[in-house]
Amino acid sequence: MALLVHILACAFGLGSWVAVNGLWVELPLIVNTLPEGWDLPSYLTVIIQLANLGPLLVTLMHKLCPGRLKERVVIYFILSIGVIACILLAFFWDKTTIVAGAPHSTAFFIITFFLSLVDCTSSVTFLPFMMQLPAKYITTLFIGEGLSGFIPGVVALTQGVGIAKCVNSSQSTGNQTWTIHTEYLPPNFSPRVFFFFLSAMMCISLAAFIALNRLPRTYELSAENLIPETVASVSSGLDNPGLEKDTEDVKGQGEGKTQSTPLLASHRHSVYQLTFIYVLVLWINAATNGLLPSVQTFSCMPYGNLAYHLSAALSSVANPLACTVAMFLQNRSLVFLGVLTMLGTGFGSYNMAMAALSPCPLFQGSVLGETIIVLSWLFFTGTLTYVKVMVGVILRDRSHNALVWCGAAAQIGSLVGSITMFPLVNVYQLFKPGDLCNTKCP
């Protein structure tokens, strides 16, 4: 039964970010088709963050009407929307309309908003729902969340998206001159098939959630496994860390008696430690969901489509790998997590610097340059994902509200990161695209 719950929790986690992750790994193909081109990632980051309307409403409901909002109902609703939106994306992803005299991917943007609404809202509903299960299943959920990027990445590799070659072409203007242009090879299967695959993964997540709700209440979903609410909210815990209760009565199932469930002393943190934890959440999500994704094309494409493809796909591998490591090698030391965050930030800084140097980054045209940029994206994702998982485990052991506010902080960080990058990419155009075959660098 424990193995079954692990499988269901992992499958449930697939629906958390599978749609948005699927869009990112498909970008090497999409950017060459849709009119926005290389600027498309920055549009996506802003659209994804506009979908924070969902988690904002959920968080406000928890704050203003505590206990009235049922995560179960919200999850049913958003997963159903996710299935429908993925199916619509398969049919309308390449449809364009004229806006302000220029073609834009209106249908793609609207459907992406609803997919993002699903994924963003999962940040403040999936984790609180998992409070009904023992802590060991939290890490399994994070593994499923990581697989929501890894599996689409593997499928995209099979698809062969965005693979290009340089082809000689001639033009006759008196004397014959030779020019080189980029020619993109057709994928092994169309984006429509890929988006139908995303629909299937959303269906699997929905089915796993239904199964989790139908597990015998006497096994893992019994009231005895719930972590008691020791504080009314995270903010009250921050203001009065010394007022946390050491014990709280929880009703036993089928009995009128109450039992005392002590909080472990190791789960207490000072106001400064809690502040540090939530700052980590804000920064990590700002970097991984807003700042760096907006410029991934600029940091990788100058090294070639293969480097871009591998960085997108292998970064998705780093996510579940980091979650698996966190399952067996847990380190809750805030000092260690801080150092690991600085290391991940260093890799992210290199990626940002290469994007700023586009179209002529360091070691362009060499195997060394391609290897470094792919590994930098890999370690950037892996290190910060490990910190993200461990922070989730720490806050899970604190209270239900701590996880709700963790999800809210994650979305705020993502929003700030994307809003910061959008004008830099699209208005001030600080990042310059380059032609794979015609860019001349010193």
Coordinates of C-alpha atoms in Angstrom, one line a residue:
M1 CA 0.0 0.0 0.0
A2 CA 2.9 2.4 0.8
L3 CA 4.3 1.8 -2.7
L4 CA 0.9 2.5 -4.2
V5 CA 0.7 5.8 -2.4
H6 CA 4.2 6.7 -3.5
I7 CA 3.2 6.0 -7.2
L8 CA 0.0 7.9 -6.9
A9 CA 1.7 10.9 -5.2
C10 CA 4.3 11.0 -8.0
A11 CA 1.7 10.7 -10.7
F12 CA -0.3 13.4 -9.0
G13 CA 2.8 15.7 -9.0
L14 CA 3.0 15.3 -12.8
G15 CA 0.1 17.7 -13.2
S16 CA 1.8 20.5 -11.2
W17 CA 3.9 22.0 -14.0
V18 CA 3.8 19.6 -16.9
A19 CA 2.0 22.0 -19.2
V20 CA 4.3 25.0 -18.7
N21 CA 7.4 22.7 -18.7
G22 CA 6.2 21.1 -21.9
L23 CA 5.9 24.6 -23.6
W24 CA 9.5 25.4 -22.5
V25 CA 11.0 22.2 -24.0
E26 CA 9.0 22.7 -27.2
L27 CA 10.3 26.3 -27.6
P28 CA 13.2 25.3 -30.0
L29 CA 10.5 24.4 -32.5
I30 CA 7.9 27.0 -31.6
V31 CA 10.2 30.0 -31.7
N32 CA 10.9 29.3 -35.4
T33 CA 7.2 29.2 -36.2
L34 CA 5.4 31.8 -34.2
P35 CA 5.9 35.5 -35.1
E36 CA 7.4 36.5 -31.8
G37 CA 10.6 34.5 -32.5
W38 CA 13.4 34.7 -29.9
D39 CA 11.3 37.1 -27.7
L40 CA 8.7 34.4 -27.1
P41 CA 10.2 33.2 -23.8
S42 CA 9.9 36.7 -22.3
Y43 CA 6.2 36.9 -23.3
L44 CA 5.7 33.4 -21.8
T45 CA 7.2 34.4 -18.4
V46 CA 4.9 37.4 -18.1
I47 CA 1.8 35.4 -19.1
I48 CA 2.7 32.7 -16.6
Q49 CA 3.0 35.3 -13.8
L50 CA -0.3 37.0 -14.8
A51 CA -1.8 33.6 -13.9
N52 CA -0.8 34.3 -10.3
L53 CA -4.4 35.5 -10.0
G54 CA -5.2 31.9 -9.1
P55 CA -2.8 31.4 -6.1
L56 CA -3.6 35.0 -5.0
L57 CA -7.3 34.2 -4.7
V58 CA -6.5 30.9 -2.9
T59 CA -4.2 32.6 -0.4
L60 CA -6.7 35.4 0.3
M61 CA -9.4 32.7 0.9
H62 CA -7.1 31.0 3.4
K63 CA -6.4 34.3 5.1
L64 CA -9.9 35.8 5.2
C65 CA -12.0 32.6 5.5
P66 CA -9.7 30.0 7.2
G67 CA -11.0 26.5 6.9
R68 CA -13.7 27.2 4.3
L69 CA -11.6 26.6 1.1
K70 CA -11.3 22.9 0.3
E71 CA -8.1 22.2 -1.7
R72 CA -9.7 19.0 -3.0
V73 CA -12.4 21.0 -4.9
V74 CA -9.9 23.5 -6.3
I75 CA -7.6 20.7 -7.5
Y76 CA -10.4 18.9 -9.3
F77 CA -11.3 22.2 -11.0
I78 CA -7.8 23.2 -12.1
L79 CA -6.7 19.7 -13.3
S80 CA -9.9 19.5 -15.5
I81 CA -9.1 22.9 -16.9
G82 CA -5.6 21.7 -17.7
V83 CA -6.8 18.7 -19.7
I84 CA -9.2 20.9 -21.7
A85 CA -6.5 23.6 -22.3
C86 CA -3.9 21.1 -23.5
I87 CA -6.4 19.7 -26.0
L88 CA -7.2 23.2 -27.3
L89 CA -3.5 24.0 -27.6
A90 CA -3.0 21.0 -29.9
F91 CA -5.5 22.5 -32.4
F92 CA -4.9 26.3 -32.1
W93 CA -1.2 26.7 -31.0
D94 CA -0.1 28.2 -34.4
K95 CA -3.1 30.4 -35.1
T96 CA -2.3 34.1 -35.4
T97 CA -4.2 37.3 -35.5
I98 CA -3.3 40.9 -36.4
V99 CA -2.8 43.1 -33.3
A100 CA -1.6 46.7 -33.7
G101 CA -0.7 46.0 -37.3
A102 CA 1.5 43.0 -36.6
P103 CA 0.7 39.2 -36.4
H104 CA 0.7 37.8 -32.9
S105 CA 0.1 34.4 -31.4
T106 CA -3.1 35.4 -29.7
A107 CA -4.6 31.9 -29.3
F108 CA -1.3 30.5 -28.1
F109 CA -1.1 33.2 -25.4
I110 CA -4.7 32.8 -24.2
I111 CA -4.4 29.1 -23.8
T112 CA -1.0 29.4 -22.2
F113 CA -2.6 31.7 -19.6
F114 CA -5.1 29.1 -18.6
L115 CA -2.4 26.4 -18.5
S116 CA -0.3 28.7 -16.3
L117 CA -3.4 29.3 -14.1
V118 CA -3.5 25.6 -13.5
D119 CA 0.2 25.3 -12.8
C120 CA 0.5 28.4 -10.6
T121 CA -2.5 27.5 -8.5
S122 CA -1.0 24.0 -7.9
S123 CA 1.8 25.7 -5.9
V124 CA -0.7 26.7 -3.2
T125 CA -3.0 23.6 -3.3
F126 CA -1.0 20.5 -4.0
L127 CA 1.4 20.9 -1.1
P128 CA -1.4 21.7 1.5
F129 CA -3.4 18.7 0.2
M130 CA -0.3 16.5 0.8
M131 CA -0.4 17.5 4.5
Q132 CA -3.0 14.7 4.8
L133 CA -0.2 12.2 4.2
P134 CA 3.0 11.5 6.1
A135 CA 6.0 13.7 5.4
K136 CA 7.8 11.0 3.3
Y137 CA 5.3 11.6 0.5
I138 CA 6.1 15.2 0.2
T139 CA 9.4 14.4 -1.5
T140 CA 7.6 11.9 -3.8
L141 CA 5.4 14.8 -4.9
F142 CA 8.4 16.9 -5.7
I143 CA 9.8 14.0 -7.7
G144 CA 6.6 13.9 -9.7
E145 CA 6.9 17.7 -10.1
G146 CA 10.4 17.2 -11.4
L147 CA 9.2 14.5 -13.8
S148 CA 6.7 16.9 -15.2
G149 CA 9.7 18.6 -16.8
F150 CA 11.8 15.6 -17.4
I151 CA 9.3 13.4 -19.3
P152 CA 8.3 16.2 -21.8
G153 CA 12.1 16.8 -22.2
V154 CA 12.7 13.2 -23.2
V155 CA 9.8 13.3 -25.6
A156 CA 11.1 16.5 -27.1
L157 CA 14.5 14.9 -27.6
T158 CA 12.7 12.0 -29.4
Q159 CA 10.8 14.6 -31.5
G160 CA 14.1 16.3 -32.5
V161 CA 12.8 19.8 -32.1
G162 CA 14.7 22.8 -33.5
I163 CA 17.6 20.9 -35.1
A164 CA 19.1 23.0 -37.8
K165 CA 21.8 23.0 -40.4
C166 CA 23.6 25.6 -42.5
V167 CA 22.9 25.4 -46.2
N168 CA 24.7 27.2 -49.1
S169 CA 22.5 29.1 -51.5
S170 CA 23.4 31.1 -54.5
Q171 CA 22.1 34.4 -55.9
S172 CA 23.1 35.7 -59.4
T173 CA 23.7 39.4 -59.6
G174 CA 26.1 39.7 -62.5
N175 CA 28.7 37.7 -60.5
Q176 CA 27.6 34.7 -58.7
T177 CA 27.8 35.1 -54.9
W178 CA 27.3 32.4 -52.3
T179 CA 25.3 33.0 -49.1
I180 CA 24.5 30.7 -46.2
H181 CA 21.1 30.4 -44.6
T182 CA 19.8 28.4 -41.7
E183 CA 17.5 25.5 -42.6
Y184 CA 15.5 23.8 -39.8
L185 CA 14.9 20.0 -40.2
P186 CA 11.4 18.8 -39.8
P187 CA 10.6 17.2 -36.4
N188 CA 9.8 13.5 -36.2
F189 CA 6.3 14.3 -35.1
S190 CA 4.3 17.5 -35.0
P191 CA 3.7 19.9 -32.1
R192 CA 0.0 18.8 -32.2
V193 CA 1.1 15.2 -31.2
F194 CA 3.3 16.6 -28.5
F195 CA 0.5 18.7 -27.0
F196 CA -1.9 15.7 -27.1
F197 CA 0.9 13.9 -25.1
L198 CA 0.7 16.7 -22.5
S199 CA -3.1 16.2 -22.3
A200 CA -2.5 12.5 -21.5
M201 CA -0.1 13.4 -18.7
M202 CA -2.7 15.8 -17.3
C203 CA -5.3 13.0 -17.4
I204 CA -2.9 10.8 -15.5
S205 CA -2.4 13.4 -12.8
L206 CA -6.2 13.8 -12.5
A207 CA -6.7 10.1 -12.2
A208 CA -4.0 9.8 -9.6
F209 CA -5.6 12.5 -7.5
I210 CA -9.0 10.8 -7.7
A211 CA -7.3 7.6 -6.6
L212 CA -5.6 9.3 -3.6
N213 CA -9.0 10.6 -2.5
R214 CA -10.4 7.1 -2.7
L215 CA -7.8 5.5 -0.5
P216 CA -9.1 3.9 2.7
R217 CA -9.4 6.6 5.3
T218 CA -8.1 4.2 7.9
Y219 CA -4.7 4.0 6.1
E220 CA -2.7 7.1 5.1
L221 CA -5.5 9.7 5.0
S222 CA -6.6 9.4 8.6
A223 CA -6.8 12.4 10.9
E224 CA -4.0 11.1 13.1
N225 CA -1.5 11.8 10.3
L226 CA -2.4 15.5 10.0
I227 CA 0.1 18.0 11.3
P228 CA -1.6 20.2 13.9
E229 CA -2.1 23.9 13.2
T230 CA 0.1 25.4 15.8
V231 CA -0.3 29.0 14.6
A232 CA -3.1 30.8 12.9
S233 CA -0.8 31.8 10.1
V234 CA 2.9 32.0 9.1
S235 CA 2.9 35.7 9.7
S236 CA 1.7 35.3 13.3
G237 CA 4.5 32.7 13.8
L238 CA 7.0 35.2 12.5
D239 CA 5.7 37.9 14.8
N240 CA 5.5 35.7 17.9
P241 CA 7.8 32.7 17.5
G242 CA 7.7 32.0 21.1
L243 CA 4.0 31.7 21.3
E244 CA 3.8 28.4 19.4
K245 CA 2.1 25.6 21.3
D246 CA 4.0 22.6 22.2
T247 CA 1.0 20.3 22.0
E248 CA -2.4 20.4 20.3
D249 CA -5.3 18.0 20.7
V250 CA -6.3 16.2 17.5
K251 CA -9.5 14.1 17.5
G252 CA -9.0 10.4 16.8
Q253 CA -11.1 8.9 14.1
G254 CA -14.2 7.2 15.4
E255 CA -13.5 8.2 19.0
G256 CA -14.5 11.0 21.2
K257 CA -11.1 11.1 22.9
T258 CA -8.4 13.5 22.0
Q259 CA -4.7 12.8 21.9
S260 CA -1.7 15.1 22.3
T261 CA 0.7 15.4 19.4
P262 CA 3.9 17.1 20.4
L263 CA 5.8 19.3 18.0
L264 CA 9.4 18.4 17.6
A265 CA 11.7 21.0 18.9
S266 CA 13.9 20.7 15.8
H267 CA 10.9 22.1 13.8
R268 CA 11.0 25.4 15.6
H269 CA 12.7 28.4 14.0
S270 CA 13.4 31.9 15.1
V271 CA 11.8 34.8 13.3
Y272 CA 15.2 35.5 11.6
Q273 CA 15.5 31.9 10.4
L274 CA 11.9 31.9 9.0
T275 CA 12.6 35.2 7.3
F276 CA 15.7 33.7 5.8
I277 CA 13.8 30.6 4.6
Y278 CA 11.1 32.7 2.9
V279 CA 13.8 34.9 1.3
L280 CA 15.3 31.8 -0.2
V281 CA 11.9 30.8 -1.6
L282 CA 11.5 34.2 -3.1
W283 CA 14.9 34.3 -4.7
I284 CA 15.0 30.8 -6.0
N285 CA 11.7 31.1 -7.7
A286 CA 12.5 34.5 -9.1
A287 CA 15.7 33.1 -10.6
T288 CA 14.3 29.7 -11.9
N289 CA 10.9 30.9 -13.0
G290 CA 11.4 34.5 -14.1
L291 CA 14.9 35.9 -14.6
L292 CA 16.8 33.1 -16.3
P293 CA 14.0 31.4 -18.5
S294 CA 13.4 34.8 -20.1
V295 CA 16.9 34.8 -21.6
Q296 CA 17.6 31.0 -22.2
T297 CA 17.3 31.4 -25.9
F298 CA 19.9 34.3 -25.9
S299 CA 22.3 32.3 -23.7
C300 CA 22.1 29.0 -25.6
M301 CA 21.2 29.7 -29.2
P302 CA 24.5 31.4 -30.1
Y303 CA 26.1 28.0 -29.4
G304 CA 23.7 26.2 -31.7
N305 CA 20.4 24.5 -31.6
L306 CA 21.8 21.4 -30.1
A307 CA 23.1 23.3 -27.1
Y308 CA 19.8 25.0 -26.7
H309 CA 17.9 21.8 -27.0
L310 CA 20.2 19.9 -24.5
S311 CA 20.1 22.8 -22.0
A312 CA 16.3 22.8 -22.0
A313 CA 16.0 19.0 -21.8
L314 CA 18.8 18.2 -19.4
S315 CA 17.8 21.0 -17.1
S316 CA 14.5 19.1 -16.7
V317 CA 16.6 16.0 -15.9
A318 CA 18.3 17.9 -13.1
N319 CA 14.9 18.6 -11.4
P320 CA 13.8 15.0 -10.6
L321 CA 17.4 14.0 -9.9
A322 CA 17.7 16.7 -7.3
C323 CA 14.4 15.6 -5.8
T324 CA 15.6 12.0 -5.6
V325 CA 18.8 13.1 -3.9
A326 CA 16.8 15.1 -1.4
M327 CA 14.8 12.0 -0.6
F328 CA 17.9 10.0 0.5
L329 CA 20.3 12.8 1.5
Q330 CA 18.5 15.4 3.5
N331 CA 20.3 18.3 4.9
R332 CA 18.2 20.9 6.7
S333 CA 21.0 23.1 7.8
L334 CA 20.2 26.7 6.8
V335 CA 23.9 27.5 6.4
F336 CA 24.3 24.6 3.9
L337 CA 21.1 25.6 2.0
G338 CA 22.4 29.2 1.9
V339 CA 25.8 28.1 0.5
L340 CA 24.0 25.9 -2.1
T341 CA 21.8 28.8 -3.1
M342 CA 24.9 31.0 -3.7
L343 CA 26.4 28.2 -5.8
G344 CA 23.3 27.9 -7.9
T345 CA 23.2 31.7 -8.2
G346 CA 26.7 31.6 -9.6
F347 CA 25.7 29.2 -12.4
G348 CA 22.7 31.4 -13.1
S349 CA 25.0 34.5 -13.2
Y350 CA 27.1 32.8 -15.9
N351 CA 24.0 32.0 -17.9
M352 CA 22.8 35.6 -17.7
A353 CA 26.3 36.9 -18.6
M354 CA 26.3 34.7 -21.8
A355 CA 22.9 36.0 -22.7
A356 CA 24.1 39.6 -22.3
L357 CA 27.1 38.8 -24.6
S358 CA 24.8 37.3 -27.3
P359 CA 25.3 36.9 -30.2
C360 CA 29.0 36.4 -29.4
P361 CA 29.3 34.8 -25.9
L362 CA 32.5 33.2 -24.6
F363 CA 33.9 30.1 -26.4
Q364 CA 31.3 30.4 -29.2
G365 CA 31.8 27.9 -31.9
S366 CA 33.7 25.4 -29.7
V367 CA 32.7 22.2 -28.0
L368 CA 34.0 23.7 -24.8
G369 CA 31.6 26.6 -24.9
E370 CA 28.6 24.3 -25.7
T371 CA 29.6 21.9 -22.9
I372 CA 30.0 24.7 -20.3
I373 CA 26.6 26.4 -21.1
V374 CA 24.7 23.1 -21.0
L375 CA 26.4 22.0 -17.7
S376 CA 25.8 25.5 -16.2
W377 CA 22.1 25.3 -16.9
L378 CA 22.1 21.7 -15.5
F379 CA 23.8 22.7 -12.2
F380 CA 21.8 25.9 -11.9
T381 CA 18.6 23.9 -12.0
G382 CA 19.8 21.0 -9.9
T383 CA 21.3 23.0 -7.0
L384 CA 18.3 25.4 -6.6
T385 CA 15.8 22.6 -6.9
Y386 CA 17.4 20.7 -4.0
V387 CA 17.1 23.8 -1.9
K388 CA 13.5 24.3 -3.0
V389 CA 12.7 20.7 -1.9
M390 CA 14.4 21.0 1.5
V391 CA 12.6 24.2 2.2
G392 CA 9.3 22.5 1.4
V393 CA 10.2 19.7 3.8
I394 CA 11.1 22.1 6.6
L395 CA 7.9 24.1 6.2
R396 CA 5.8 21.0 5.9
D397 CA 6.9 20.0 9.4
R398 CA 5.9 23.4 10.7
S399 CA 2.2 23.8 9.7
H400 CA -0.3 23.7 6.9
N401 CA -0.3 27.5 6.6
A402 CA 3.5 27.5 6.3
L403 CA 3.1 25.5 3.1
V404 CA 0.4 27.8 1.8
W405 CA 2.6 30.8 2.3
C406 CA 5.5 29.0 0.8
G407 CA 3.6 28.6 -2.4
A408 CA 2.5 32.2 -2.3
A409 CA 6.1 33.4 -1.8
A410 CA 7.2 31.2 -4.7
Q411 CA 4.7 32.8 -7.0
I412 CA 5.6 36.3 -5.8
G413 CA 9.2 35.7 -6.5
S414 CA 8.4 34.3 -10.0
L415 CA 6.2 37.4 -10.7
V416 CA 9.0 39.8 -9.7
G417 CA 11.6 38.0 -11.8
S418 CA 9.4 37.9 -15.0
I419 CA 8.3 41.5 -14.7
T420 CA 11.9 42.6 -14.2
M421 CA 13.0 40.8 -17.4
F422 CA 10.2 41.6 -19.8
P423 CA 11.1 45.3 -20.4
L424 CA 14.8 44.5 -20.6
V425 CA 14.2 41.9 -23.3
N426 CA 11.3 43.4 -25.3
V427 CA 11.4 47.2 -24.6
Y428 CA 15.1 48.1 -24.2
Q429 CA 16.3 45.0 -26.2
L430 CA 19.4 44.6 -24.1
F431 CA 19.7 41.0 -25.4
K432 CA 20.6 40.6 -29.0
P433 CA 19.7 37.5 -31.1
G434 CA 22.1 36.1 -33.7
D435 CA 21.9 34.1 -36.8
L436 CA 23.3 30.6 -36.3
C437 CA 25.0 30.5 -39.7
N438 CA 25.7 34.2 -40.5
T439 CA 26.7 35.9 -37.3
K440 CA 30.4 36.9 -37.4
C441 CA 32.2 37.2 -34.1
P442 CA 35.8 38.3 -33.5

